PDB file of C-alpha atoms and ligand atoms in Angstrom:
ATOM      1  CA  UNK F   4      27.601  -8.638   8.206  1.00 92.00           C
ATOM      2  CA  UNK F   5      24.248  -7.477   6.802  1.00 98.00           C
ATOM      3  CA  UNK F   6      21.106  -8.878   6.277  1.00 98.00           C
ATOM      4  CA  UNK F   7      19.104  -7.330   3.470  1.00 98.00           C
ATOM      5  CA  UNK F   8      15.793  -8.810   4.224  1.00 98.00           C
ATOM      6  CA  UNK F   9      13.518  -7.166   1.973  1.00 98.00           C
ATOM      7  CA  UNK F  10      15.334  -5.714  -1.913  1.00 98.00           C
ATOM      8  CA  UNK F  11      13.310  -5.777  -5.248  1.00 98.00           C
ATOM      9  CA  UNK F  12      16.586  -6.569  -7.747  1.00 98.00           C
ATOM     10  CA  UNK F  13      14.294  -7.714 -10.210  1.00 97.00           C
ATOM     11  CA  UNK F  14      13.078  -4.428 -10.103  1.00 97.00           C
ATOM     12  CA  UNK F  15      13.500  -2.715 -14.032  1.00 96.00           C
ATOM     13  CA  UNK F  16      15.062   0.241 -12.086  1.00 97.00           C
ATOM     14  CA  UNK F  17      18.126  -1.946 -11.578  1.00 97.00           C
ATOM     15  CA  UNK F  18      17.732  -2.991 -15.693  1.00 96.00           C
ATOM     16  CA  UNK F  19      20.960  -1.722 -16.816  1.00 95.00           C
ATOM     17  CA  UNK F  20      23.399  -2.914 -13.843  1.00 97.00           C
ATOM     18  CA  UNK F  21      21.167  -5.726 -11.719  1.00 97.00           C
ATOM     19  CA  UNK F  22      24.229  -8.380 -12.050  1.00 97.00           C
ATOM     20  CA  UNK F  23      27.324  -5.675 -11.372  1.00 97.00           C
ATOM     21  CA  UNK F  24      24.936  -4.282  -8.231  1.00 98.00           C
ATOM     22  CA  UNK F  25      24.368  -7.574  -6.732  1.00 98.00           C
ATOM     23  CA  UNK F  26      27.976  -8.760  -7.021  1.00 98.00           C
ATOM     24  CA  UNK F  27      29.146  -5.668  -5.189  1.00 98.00           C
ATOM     25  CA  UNK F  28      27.020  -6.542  -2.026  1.00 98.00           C
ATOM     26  CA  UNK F  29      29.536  -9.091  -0.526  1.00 97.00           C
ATOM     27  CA  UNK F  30      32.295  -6.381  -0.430  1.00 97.00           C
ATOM     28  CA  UNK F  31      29.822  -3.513   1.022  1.00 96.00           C
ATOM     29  CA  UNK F  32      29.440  -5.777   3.545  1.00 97.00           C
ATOM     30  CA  UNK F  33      26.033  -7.315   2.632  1.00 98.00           C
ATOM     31  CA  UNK F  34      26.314 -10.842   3.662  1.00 97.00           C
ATOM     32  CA  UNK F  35      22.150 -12.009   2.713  1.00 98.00           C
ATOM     33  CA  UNK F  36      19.424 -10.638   0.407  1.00 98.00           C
ATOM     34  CA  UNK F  37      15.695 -11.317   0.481  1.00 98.00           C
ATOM     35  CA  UNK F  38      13.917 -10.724  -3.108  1.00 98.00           C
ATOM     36  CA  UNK F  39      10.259 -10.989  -2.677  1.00 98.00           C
ATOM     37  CA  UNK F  40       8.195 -11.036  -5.686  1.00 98.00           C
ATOM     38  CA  UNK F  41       5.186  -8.875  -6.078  1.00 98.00           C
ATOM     39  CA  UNK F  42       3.590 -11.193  -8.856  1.00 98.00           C
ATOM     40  CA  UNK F  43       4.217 -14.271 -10.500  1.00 98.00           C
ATOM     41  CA  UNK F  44       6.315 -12.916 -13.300  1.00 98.00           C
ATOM     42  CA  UNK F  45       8.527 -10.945 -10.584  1.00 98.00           C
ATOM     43  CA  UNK F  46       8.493 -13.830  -8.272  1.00 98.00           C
ATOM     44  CA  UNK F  47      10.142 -15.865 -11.017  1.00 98.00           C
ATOM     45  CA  UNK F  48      12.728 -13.354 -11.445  1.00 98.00           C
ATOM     46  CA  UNK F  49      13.830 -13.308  -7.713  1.00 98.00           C
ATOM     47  CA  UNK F  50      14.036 -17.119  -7.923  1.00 98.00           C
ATOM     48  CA  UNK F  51      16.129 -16.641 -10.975  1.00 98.00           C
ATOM     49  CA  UNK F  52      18.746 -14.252  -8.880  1.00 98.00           C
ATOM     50  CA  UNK F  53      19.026 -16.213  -5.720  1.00 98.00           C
ATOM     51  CA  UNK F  54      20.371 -19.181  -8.467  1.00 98.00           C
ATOM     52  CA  UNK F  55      22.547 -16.691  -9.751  1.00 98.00           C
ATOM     53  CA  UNK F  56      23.934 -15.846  -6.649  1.00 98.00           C
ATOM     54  CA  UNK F  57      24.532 -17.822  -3.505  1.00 97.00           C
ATOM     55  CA  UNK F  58      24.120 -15.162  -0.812  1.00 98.00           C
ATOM     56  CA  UNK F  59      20.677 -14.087  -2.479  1.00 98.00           C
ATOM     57  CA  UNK F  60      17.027 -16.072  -1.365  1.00 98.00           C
ATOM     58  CA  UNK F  61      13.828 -15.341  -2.930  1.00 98.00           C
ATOM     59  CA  UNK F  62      10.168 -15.073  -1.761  1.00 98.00           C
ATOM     60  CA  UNK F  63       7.006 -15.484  -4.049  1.00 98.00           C
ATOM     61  CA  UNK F  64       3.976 -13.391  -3.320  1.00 98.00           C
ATOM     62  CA  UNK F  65       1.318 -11.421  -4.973  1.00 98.00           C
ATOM     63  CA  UNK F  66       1.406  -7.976  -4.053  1.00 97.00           C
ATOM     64  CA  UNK F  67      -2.038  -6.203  -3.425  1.00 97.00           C
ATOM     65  CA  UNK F  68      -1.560  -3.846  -5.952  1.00 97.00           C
ATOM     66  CA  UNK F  69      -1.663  -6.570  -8.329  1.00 96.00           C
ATOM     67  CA  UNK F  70      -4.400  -8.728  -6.439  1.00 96.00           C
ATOM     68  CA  UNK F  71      -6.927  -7.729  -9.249  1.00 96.00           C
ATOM     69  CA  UNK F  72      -4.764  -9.236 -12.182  1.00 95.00           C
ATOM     70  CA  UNK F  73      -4.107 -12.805 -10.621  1.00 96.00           C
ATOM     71  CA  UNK F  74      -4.781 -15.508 -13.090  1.00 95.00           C
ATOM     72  CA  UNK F  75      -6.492 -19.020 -12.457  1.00 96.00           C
ATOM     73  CA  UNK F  76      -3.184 -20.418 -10.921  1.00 97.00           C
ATOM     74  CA  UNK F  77      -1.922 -17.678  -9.260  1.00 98.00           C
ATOM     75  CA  UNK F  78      -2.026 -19.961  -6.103  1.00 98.00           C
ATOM     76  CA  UNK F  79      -0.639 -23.204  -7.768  1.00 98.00           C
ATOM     77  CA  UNK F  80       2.437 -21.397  -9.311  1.00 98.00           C
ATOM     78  CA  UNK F  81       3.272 -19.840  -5.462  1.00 98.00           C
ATOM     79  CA  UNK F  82       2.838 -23.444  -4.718  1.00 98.00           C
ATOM     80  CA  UNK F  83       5.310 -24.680  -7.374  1.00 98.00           C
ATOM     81  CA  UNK F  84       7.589 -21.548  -6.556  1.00 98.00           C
ATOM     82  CA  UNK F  85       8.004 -22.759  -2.659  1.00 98.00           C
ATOM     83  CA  UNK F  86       9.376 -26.097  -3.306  1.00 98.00           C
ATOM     84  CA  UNK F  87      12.489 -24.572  -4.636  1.00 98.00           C
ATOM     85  CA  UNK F  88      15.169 -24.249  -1.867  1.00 97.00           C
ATOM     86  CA  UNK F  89      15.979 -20.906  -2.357  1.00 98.00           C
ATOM     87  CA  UNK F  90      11.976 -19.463  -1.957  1.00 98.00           C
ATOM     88  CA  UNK F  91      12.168 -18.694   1.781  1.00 98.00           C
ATOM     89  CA  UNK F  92       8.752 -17.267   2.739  1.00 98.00           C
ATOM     90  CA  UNK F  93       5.452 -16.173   0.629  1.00 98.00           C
ATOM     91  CA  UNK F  94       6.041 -12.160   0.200  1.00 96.00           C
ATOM     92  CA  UNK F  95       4.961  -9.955  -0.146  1.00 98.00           C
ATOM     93  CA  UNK F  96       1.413 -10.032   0.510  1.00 98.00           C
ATOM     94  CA  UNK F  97      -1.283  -7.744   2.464  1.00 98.00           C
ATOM     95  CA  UNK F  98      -2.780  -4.858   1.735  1.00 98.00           C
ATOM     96  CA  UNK F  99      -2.889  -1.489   0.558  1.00 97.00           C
ATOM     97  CA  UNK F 100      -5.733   1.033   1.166  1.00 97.00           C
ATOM     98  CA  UNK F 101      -3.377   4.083   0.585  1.00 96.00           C
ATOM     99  CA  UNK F 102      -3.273   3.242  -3.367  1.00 96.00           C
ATOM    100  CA  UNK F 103      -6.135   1.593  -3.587  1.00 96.00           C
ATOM    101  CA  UNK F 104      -4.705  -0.078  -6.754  1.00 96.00           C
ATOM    102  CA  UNK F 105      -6.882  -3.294  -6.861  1.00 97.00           C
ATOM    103  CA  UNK F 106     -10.452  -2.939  -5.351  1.00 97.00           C
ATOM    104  CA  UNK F 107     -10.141  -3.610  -1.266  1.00 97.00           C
ATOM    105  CA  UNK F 108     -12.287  -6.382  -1.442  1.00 98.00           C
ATOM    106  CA  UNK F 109     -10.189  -8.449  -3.779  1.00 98.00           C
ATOM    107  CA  UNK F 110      -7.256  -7.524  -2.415  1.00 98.00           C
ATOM    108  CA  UNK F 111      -9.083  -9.136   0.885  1.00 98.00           C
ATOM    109  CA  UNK F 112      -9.626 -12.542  -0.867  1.00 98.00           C
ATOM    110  CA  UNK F 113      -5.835 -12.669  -2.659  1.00 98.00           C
ATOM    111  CA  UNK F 114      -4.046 -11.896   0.594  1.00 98.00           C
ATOM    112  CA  UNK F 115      -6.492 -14.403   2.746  1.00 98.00           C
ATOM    113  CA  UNK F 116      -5.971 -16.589   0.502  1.00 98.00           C
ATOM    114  CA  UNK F 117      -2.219 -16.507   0.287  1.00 98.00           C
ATOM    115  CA  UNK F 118      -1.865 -17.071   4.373  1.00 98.00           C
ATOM    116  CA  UNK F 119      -3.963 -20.188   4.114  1.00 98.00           C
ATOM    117  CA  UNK F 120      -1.322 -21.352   1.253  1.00 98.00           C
ATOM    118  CA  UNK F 121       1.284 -20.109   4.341  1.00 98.00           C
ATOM    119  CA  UNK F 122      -0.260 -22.076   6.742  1.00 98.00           C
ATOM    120  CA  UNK F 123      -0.817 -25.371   4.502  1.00 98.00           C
ATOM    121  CA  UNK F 124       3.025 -24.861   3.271  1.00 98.00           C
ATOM    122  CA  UNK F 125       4.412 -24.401   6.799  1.00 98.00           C
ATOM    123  CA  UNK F 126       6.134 -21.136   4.946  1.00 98.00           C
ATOM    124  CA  UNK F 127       6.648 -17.835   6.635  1.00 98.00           C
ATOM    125  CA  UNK F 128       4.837 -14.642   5.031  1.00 98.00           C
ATOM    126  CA  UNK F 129       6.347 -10.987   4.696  1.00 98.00           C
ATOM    127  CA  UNK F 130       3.332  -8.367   4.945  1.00 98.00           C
ATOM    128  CA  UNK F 131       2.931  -5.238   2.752  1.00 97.00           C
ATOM    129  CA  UNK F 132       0.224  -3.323   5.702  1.00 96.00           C
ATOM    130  CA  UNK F 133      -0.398   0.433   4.137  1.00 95.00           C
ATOM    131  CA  UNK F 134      -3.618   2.532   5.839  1.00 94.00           C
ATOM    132  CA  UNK F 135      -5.166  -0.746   6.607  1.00 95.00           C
ATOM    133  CA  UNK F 136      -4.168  -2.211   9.679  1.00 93.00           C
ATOM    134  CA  UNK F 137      -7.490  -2.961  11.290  1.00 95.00           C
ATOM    135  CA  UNK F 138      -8.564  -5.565   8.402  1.00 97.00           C
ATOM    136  CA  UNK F 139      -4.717  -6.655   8.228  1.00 97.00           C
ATOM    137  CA  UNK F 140      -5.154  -7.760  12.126  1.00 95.00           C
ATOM    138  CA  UNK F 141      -8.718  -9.333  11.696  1.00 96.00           C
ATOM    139  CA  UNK F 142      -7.364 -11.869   8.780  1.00 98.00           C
ATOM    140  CA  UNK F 143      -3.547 -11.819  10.039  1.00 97.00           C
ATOM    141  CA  UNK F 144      -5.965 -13.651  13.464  1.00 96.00           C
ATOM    142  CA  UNK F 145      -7.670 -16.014  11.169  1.00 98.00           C
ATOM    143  CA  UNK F 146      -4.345 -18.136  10.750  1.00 98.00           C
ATOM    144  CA  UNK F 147      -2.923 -18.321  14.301  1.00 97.00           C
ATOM    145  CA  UNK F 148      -0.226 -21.054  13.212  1.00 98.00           C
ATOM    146  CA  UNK F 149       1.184 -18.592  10.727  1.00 98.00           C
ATOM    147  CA  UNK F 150       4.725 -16.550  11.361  1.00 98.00           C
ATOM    148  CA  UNK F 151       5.254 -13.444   9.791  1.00 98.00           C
ATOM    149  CA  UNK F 152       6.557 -10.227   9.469  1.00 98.00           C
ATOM    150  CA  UNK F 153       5.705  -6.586   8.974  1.00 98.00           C
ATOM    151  CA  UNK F 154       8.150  -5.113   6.386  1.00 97.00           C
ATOM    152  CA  UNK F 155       8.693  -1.416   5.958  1.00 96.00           C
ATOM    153  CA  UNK F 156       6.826  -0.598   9.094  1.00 96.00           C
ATOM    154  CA  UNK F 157       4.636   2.208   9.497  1.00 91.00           C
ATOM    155  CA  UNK F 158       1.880   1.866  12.614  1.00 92.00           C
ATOM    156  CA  UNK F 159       1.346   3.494  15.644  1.00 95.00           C
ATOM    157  CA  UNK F 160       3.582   2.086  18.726  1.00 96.00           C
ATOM    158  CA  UNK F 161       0.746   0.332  20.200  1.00 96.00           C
ATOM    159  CA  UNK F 162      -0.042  -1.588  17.446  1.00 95.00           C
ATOM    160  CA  UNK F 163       3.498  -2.765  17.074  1.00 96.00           C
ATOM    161  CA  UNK F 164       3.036  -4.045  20.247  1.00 96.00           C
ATOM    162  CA  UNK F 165       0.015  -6.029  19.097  1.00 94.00           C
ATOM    163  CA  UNK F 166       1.771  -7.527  15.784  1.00 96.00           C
ATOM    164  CA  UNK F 167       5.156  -8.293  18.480  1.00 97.00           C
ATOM    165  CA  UNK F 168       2.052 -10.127  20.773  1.00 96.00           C
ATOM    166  CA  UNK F 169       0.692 -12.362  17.842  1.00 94.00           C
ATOM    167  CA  UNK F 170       4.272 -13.837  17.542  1.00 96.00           C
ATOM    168  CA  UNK F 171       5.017 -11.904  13.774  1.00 98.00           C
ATOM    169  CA  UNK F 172       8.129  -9.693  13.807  1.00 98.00           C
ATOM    170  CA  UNK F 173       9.087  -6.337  12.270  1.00 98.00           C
ATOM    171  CA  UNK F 174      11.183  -4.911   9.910  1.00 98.00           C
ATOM    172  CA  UNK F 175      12.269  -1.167   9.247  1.00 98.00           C
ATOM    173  CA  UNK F 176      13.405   0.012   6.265  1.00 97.00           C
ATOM    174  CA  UNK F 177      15.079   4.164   5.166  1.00 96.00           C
ATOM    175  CA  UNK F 178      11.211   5.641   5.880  1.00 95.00           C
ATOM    176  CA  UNK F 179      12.337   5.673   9.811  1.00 96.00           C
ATOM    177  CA  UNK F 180      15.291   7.783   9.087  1.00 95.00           C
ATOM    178  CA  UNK F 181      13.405  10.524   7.081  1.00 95.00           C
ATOM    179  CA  UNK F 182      13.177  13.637   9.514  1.00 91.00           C
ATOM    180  CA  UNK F 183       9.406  14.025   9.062  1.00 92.00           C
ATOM    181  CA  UNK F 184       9.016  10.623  10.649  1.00 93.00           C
ATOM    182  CA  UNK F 185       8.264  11.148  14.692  1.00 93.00           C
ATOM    183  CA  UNK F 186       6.477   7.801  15.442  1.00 94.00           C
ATOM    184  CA  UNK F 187       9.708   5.527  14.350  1.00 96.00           C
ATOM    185  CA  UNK F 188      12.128   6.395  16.798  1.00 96.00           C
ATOM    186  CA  UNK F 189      10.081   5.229  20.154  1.00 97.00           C
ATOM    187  CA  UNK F 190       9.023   1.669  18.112  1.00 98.00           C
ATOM    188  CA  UNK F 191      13.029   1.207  17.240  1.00 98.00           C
ATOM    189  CA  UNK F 192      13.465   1.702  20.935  1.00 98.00           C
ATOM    190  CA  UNK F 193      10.951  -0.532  22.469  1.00 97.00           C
ATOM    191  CA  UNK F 194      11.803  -3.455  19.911  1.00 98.00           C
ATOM    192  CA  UNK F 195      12.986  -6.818  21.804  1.00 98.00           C
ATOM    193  CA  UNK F 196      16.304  -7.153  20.500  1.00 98.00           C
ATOM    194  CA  UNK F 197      15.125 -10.379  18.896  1.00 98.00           C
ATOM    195  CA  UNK F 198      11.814  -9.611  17.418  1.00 98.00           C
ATOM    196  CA  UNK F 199      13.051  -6.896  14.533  1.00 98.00           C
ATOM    197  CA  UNK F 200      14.845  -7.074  10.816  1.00 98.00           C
ATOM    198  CA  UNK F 201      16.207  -4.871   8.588  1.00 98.00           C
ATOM    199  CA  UNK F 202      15.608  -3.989   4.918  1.00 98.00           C
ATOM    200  CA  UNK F 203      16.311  -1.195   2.159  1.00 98.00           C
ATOM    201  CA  UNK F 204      12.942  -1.940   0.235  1.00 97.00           C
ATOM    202  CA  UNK F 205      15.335  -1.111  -2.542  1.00 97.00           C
ATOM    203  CA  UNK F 206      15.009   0.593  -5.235  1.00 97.00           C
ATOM    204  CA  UNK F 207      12.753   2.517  -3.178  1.00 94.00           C
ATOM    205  CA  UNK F 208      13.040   4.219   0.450  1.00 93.00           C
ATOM    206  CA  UNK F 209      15.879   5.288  -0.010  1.00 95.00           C
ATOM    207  CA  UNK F 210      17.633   6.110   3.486  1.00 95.00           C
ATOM    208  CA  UNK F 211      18.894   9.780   4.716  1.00 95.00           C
ATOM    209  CA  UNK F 212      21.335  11.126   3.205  1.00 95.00           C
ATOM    210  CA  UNK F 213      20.642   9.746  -0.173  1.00 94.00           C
ATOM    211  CA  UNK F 214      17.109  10.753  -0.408  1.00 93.00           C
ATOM    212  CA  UNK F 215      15.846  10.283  -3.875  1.00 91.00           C
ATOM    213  CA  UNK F 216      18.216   8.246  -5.053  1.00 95.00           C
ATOM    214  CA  UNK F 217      18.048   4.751  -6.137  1.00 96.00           C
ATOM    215  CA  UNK F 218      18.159   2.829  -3.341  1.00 97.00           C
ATOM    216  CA  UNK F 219      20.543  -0.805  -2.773  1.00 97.00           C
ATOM    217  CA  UNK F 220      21.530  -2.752  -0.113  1.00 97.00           C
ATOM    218  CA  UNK F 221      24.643  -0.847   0.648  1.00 97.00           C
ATOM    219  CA  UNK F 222      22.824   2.131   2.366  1.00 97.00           C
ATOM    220  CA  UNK F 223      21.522  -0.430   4.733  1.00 97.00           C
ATOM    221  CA  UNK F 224      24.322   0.574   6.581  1.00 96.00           C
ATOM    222  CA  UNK F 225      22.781   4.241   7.284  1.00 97.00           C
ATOM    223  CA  UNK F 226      19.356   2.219   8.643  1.00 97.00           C
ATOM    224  CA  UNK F 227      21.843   0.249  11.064  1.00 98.00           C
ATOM    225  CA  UNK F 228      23.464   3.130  11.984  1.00 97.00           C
ATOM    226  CA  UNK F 229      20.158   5.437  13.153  1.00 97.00           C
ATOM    227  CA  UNK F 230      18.305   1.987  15.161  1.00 98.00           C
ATOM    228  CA  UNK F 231      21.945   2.148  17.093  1.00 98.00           C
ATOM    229  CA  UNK F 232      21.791   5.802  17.720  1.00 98.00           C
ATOM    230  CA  UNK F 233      18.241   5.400  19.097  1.00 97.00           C
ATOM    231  CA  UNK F 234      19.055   1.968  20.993  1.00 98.00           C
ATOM    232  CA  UNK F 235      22.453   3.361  22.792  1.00 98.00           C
ATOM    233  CA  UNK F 236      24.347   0.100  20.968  1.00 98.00           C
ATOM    234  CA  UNK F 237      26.860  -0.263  17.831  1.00 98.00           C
ATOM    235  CA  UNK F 238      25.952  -0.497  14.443  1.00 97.00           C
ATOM    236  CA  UNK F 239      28.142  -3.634  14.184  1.00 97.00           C
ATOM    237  CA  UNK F 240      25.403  -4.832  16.955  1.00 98.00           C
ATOM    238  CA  UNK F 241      22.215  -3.978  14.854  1.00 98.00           C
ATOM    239  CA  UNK F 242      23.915  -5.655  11.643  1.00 98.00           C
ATOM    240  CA  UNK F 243      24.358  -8.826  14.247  1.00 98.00           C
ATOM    241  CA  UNK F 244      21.177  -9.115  15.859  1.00 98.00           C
ATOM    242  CA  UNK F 245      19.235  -8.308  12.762  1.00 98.00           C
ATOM    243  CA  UNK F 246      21.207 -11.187  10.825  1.00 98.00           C
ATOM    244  CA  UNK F 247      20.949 -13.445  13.294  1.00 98.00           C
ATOM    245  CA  UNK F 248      16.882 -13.002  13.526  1.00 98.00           C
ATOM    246  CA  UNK F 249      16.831 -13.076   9.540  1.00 98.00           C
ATOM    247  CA  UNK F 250      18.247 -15.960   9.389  1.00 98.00           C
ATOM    248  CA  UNK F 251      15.929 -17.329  12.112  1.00 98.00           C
ATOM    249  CA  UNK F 252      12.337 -16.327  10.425  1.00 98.00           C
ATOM    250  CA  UNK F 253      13.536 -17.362   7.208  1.00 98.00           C
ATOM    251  CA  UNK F 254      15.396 -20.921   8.064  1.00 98.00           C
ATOM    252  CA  UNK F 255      18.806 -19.705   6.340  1.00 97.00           C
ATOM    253  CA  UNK F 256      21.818 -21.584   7.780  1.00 89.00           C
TER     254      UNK F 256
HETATM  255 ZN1   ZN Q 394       8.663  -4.282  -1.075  1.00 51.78          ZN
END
């Protein structure tokens, strides 16, 4: 019934039980995973889990934390990556001025770069947007033709509004259940019931009550379960709508 739309299980956190994990989904109700790569090597690895498994779908991206250790045919391999089947989108990509992990100005150029692949591909993108939302808006406007969405959002409710207005969707991951977090509750609750997806971000973000653990796809259930509390509906109506627009932005039958 769920739709996982954002999990890193080629993440080395899952190193000792990545197979056993994923094969558990179905029966914890997880009906779809998302992988999205964060560089080539990882993107590769998602690919080589939604083979493995049939209710699993990949994205290939270059992370800005890694924009400053691209290679020559960084773009070319996202290229070759997108003509497989399973490779639903180009994720994640954006940019990151909390870390500050790659210099801002490269990370500029790689993420510009990989929405103009988007837009010559005709592929969705999935947006990493940390501390840096003006610049994030300025190039996101640069490629009107291109759909995307927001994962693990963070901005202000106005700005949300902004991202709904350019046609991109968002996502919401375990952050919007922590207690600390006041802006998340009056976004969930202004979201058009077909604009917004949900994700665990796992292994990280892990959802309340499980704080600090390792995160997986079956405490997406516990993200369902607070946007339902906050929207007045069931969670059985989240895990609907949010499968239904997953399936939608990414082109999954
Ligand atoms: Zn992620």
């Amino acid at each position: 019934m769920y739709f996982d739309t954002h999990a890193h299980f080629d993440s080395e956190k899952f190193e000792g039980d990545r197979l056993e994990v994923l094969a558990s989904m179905p029966a914890a109700g997880v009906d779809l995973i998302l992988d999205p790569g964060s560089d080539i090597i990882t993107s590769r690895a998602a690919l080589a889990l939604a083979e493995q498994f049939d209710f699993v779908y990949a994205a290939a991206g270059v992370h800005p934390h890694e924009a400053e250790e691209v290679t020559d045919s960084y773009l070319a391999d996202i290229e070759e990556l997108c003509r497989h089947p399973e490779v639903k989108a180009i994720g994640e990509i954006g940019l990151d001025y909390h870390y500050d992990f790659s210099p801002r100005e490269v990370q500029r150029k790689v993420f510009a770069a990989q929405m103009a692949l988007a837009r010559d591909l005709d592929m969705p993108v999935i947006i990493h947007d940390r501390e840096a939302h003006e610049d994030f808006l300025n190039i996101m406007k640069q490629f009107p033709t291109v759909r995307g969405v927001v994962h693990c959002y963070a901005g202000s409710l106005e700005m949300s509004r902004d991202i709904l207005k350019a046609g991109y969707n968002i996502s919401f991951t375990g952050s919007i259940t922590f207690k600390n977090n006041k802006k998340a509750p009056p976004i969930v609750a202004a979201m058009p019931a077909d604009r917004y997806m949900i994700e665990t971000d796992a292994p990280y973000m892990t959802p309340v009550p499980h704080r600090g653990k390792r995160n997986d796809s079956s405490y997406l259930k516990y993200i369902a379960e607070f946007i339902a509390d906050i929207r007045g509906i069931t969670p059985e109506q989240v895990a609907a709508e949010t499968l239904e627009n997953g399936k939608k932005f990414f082109g999954i039958e």
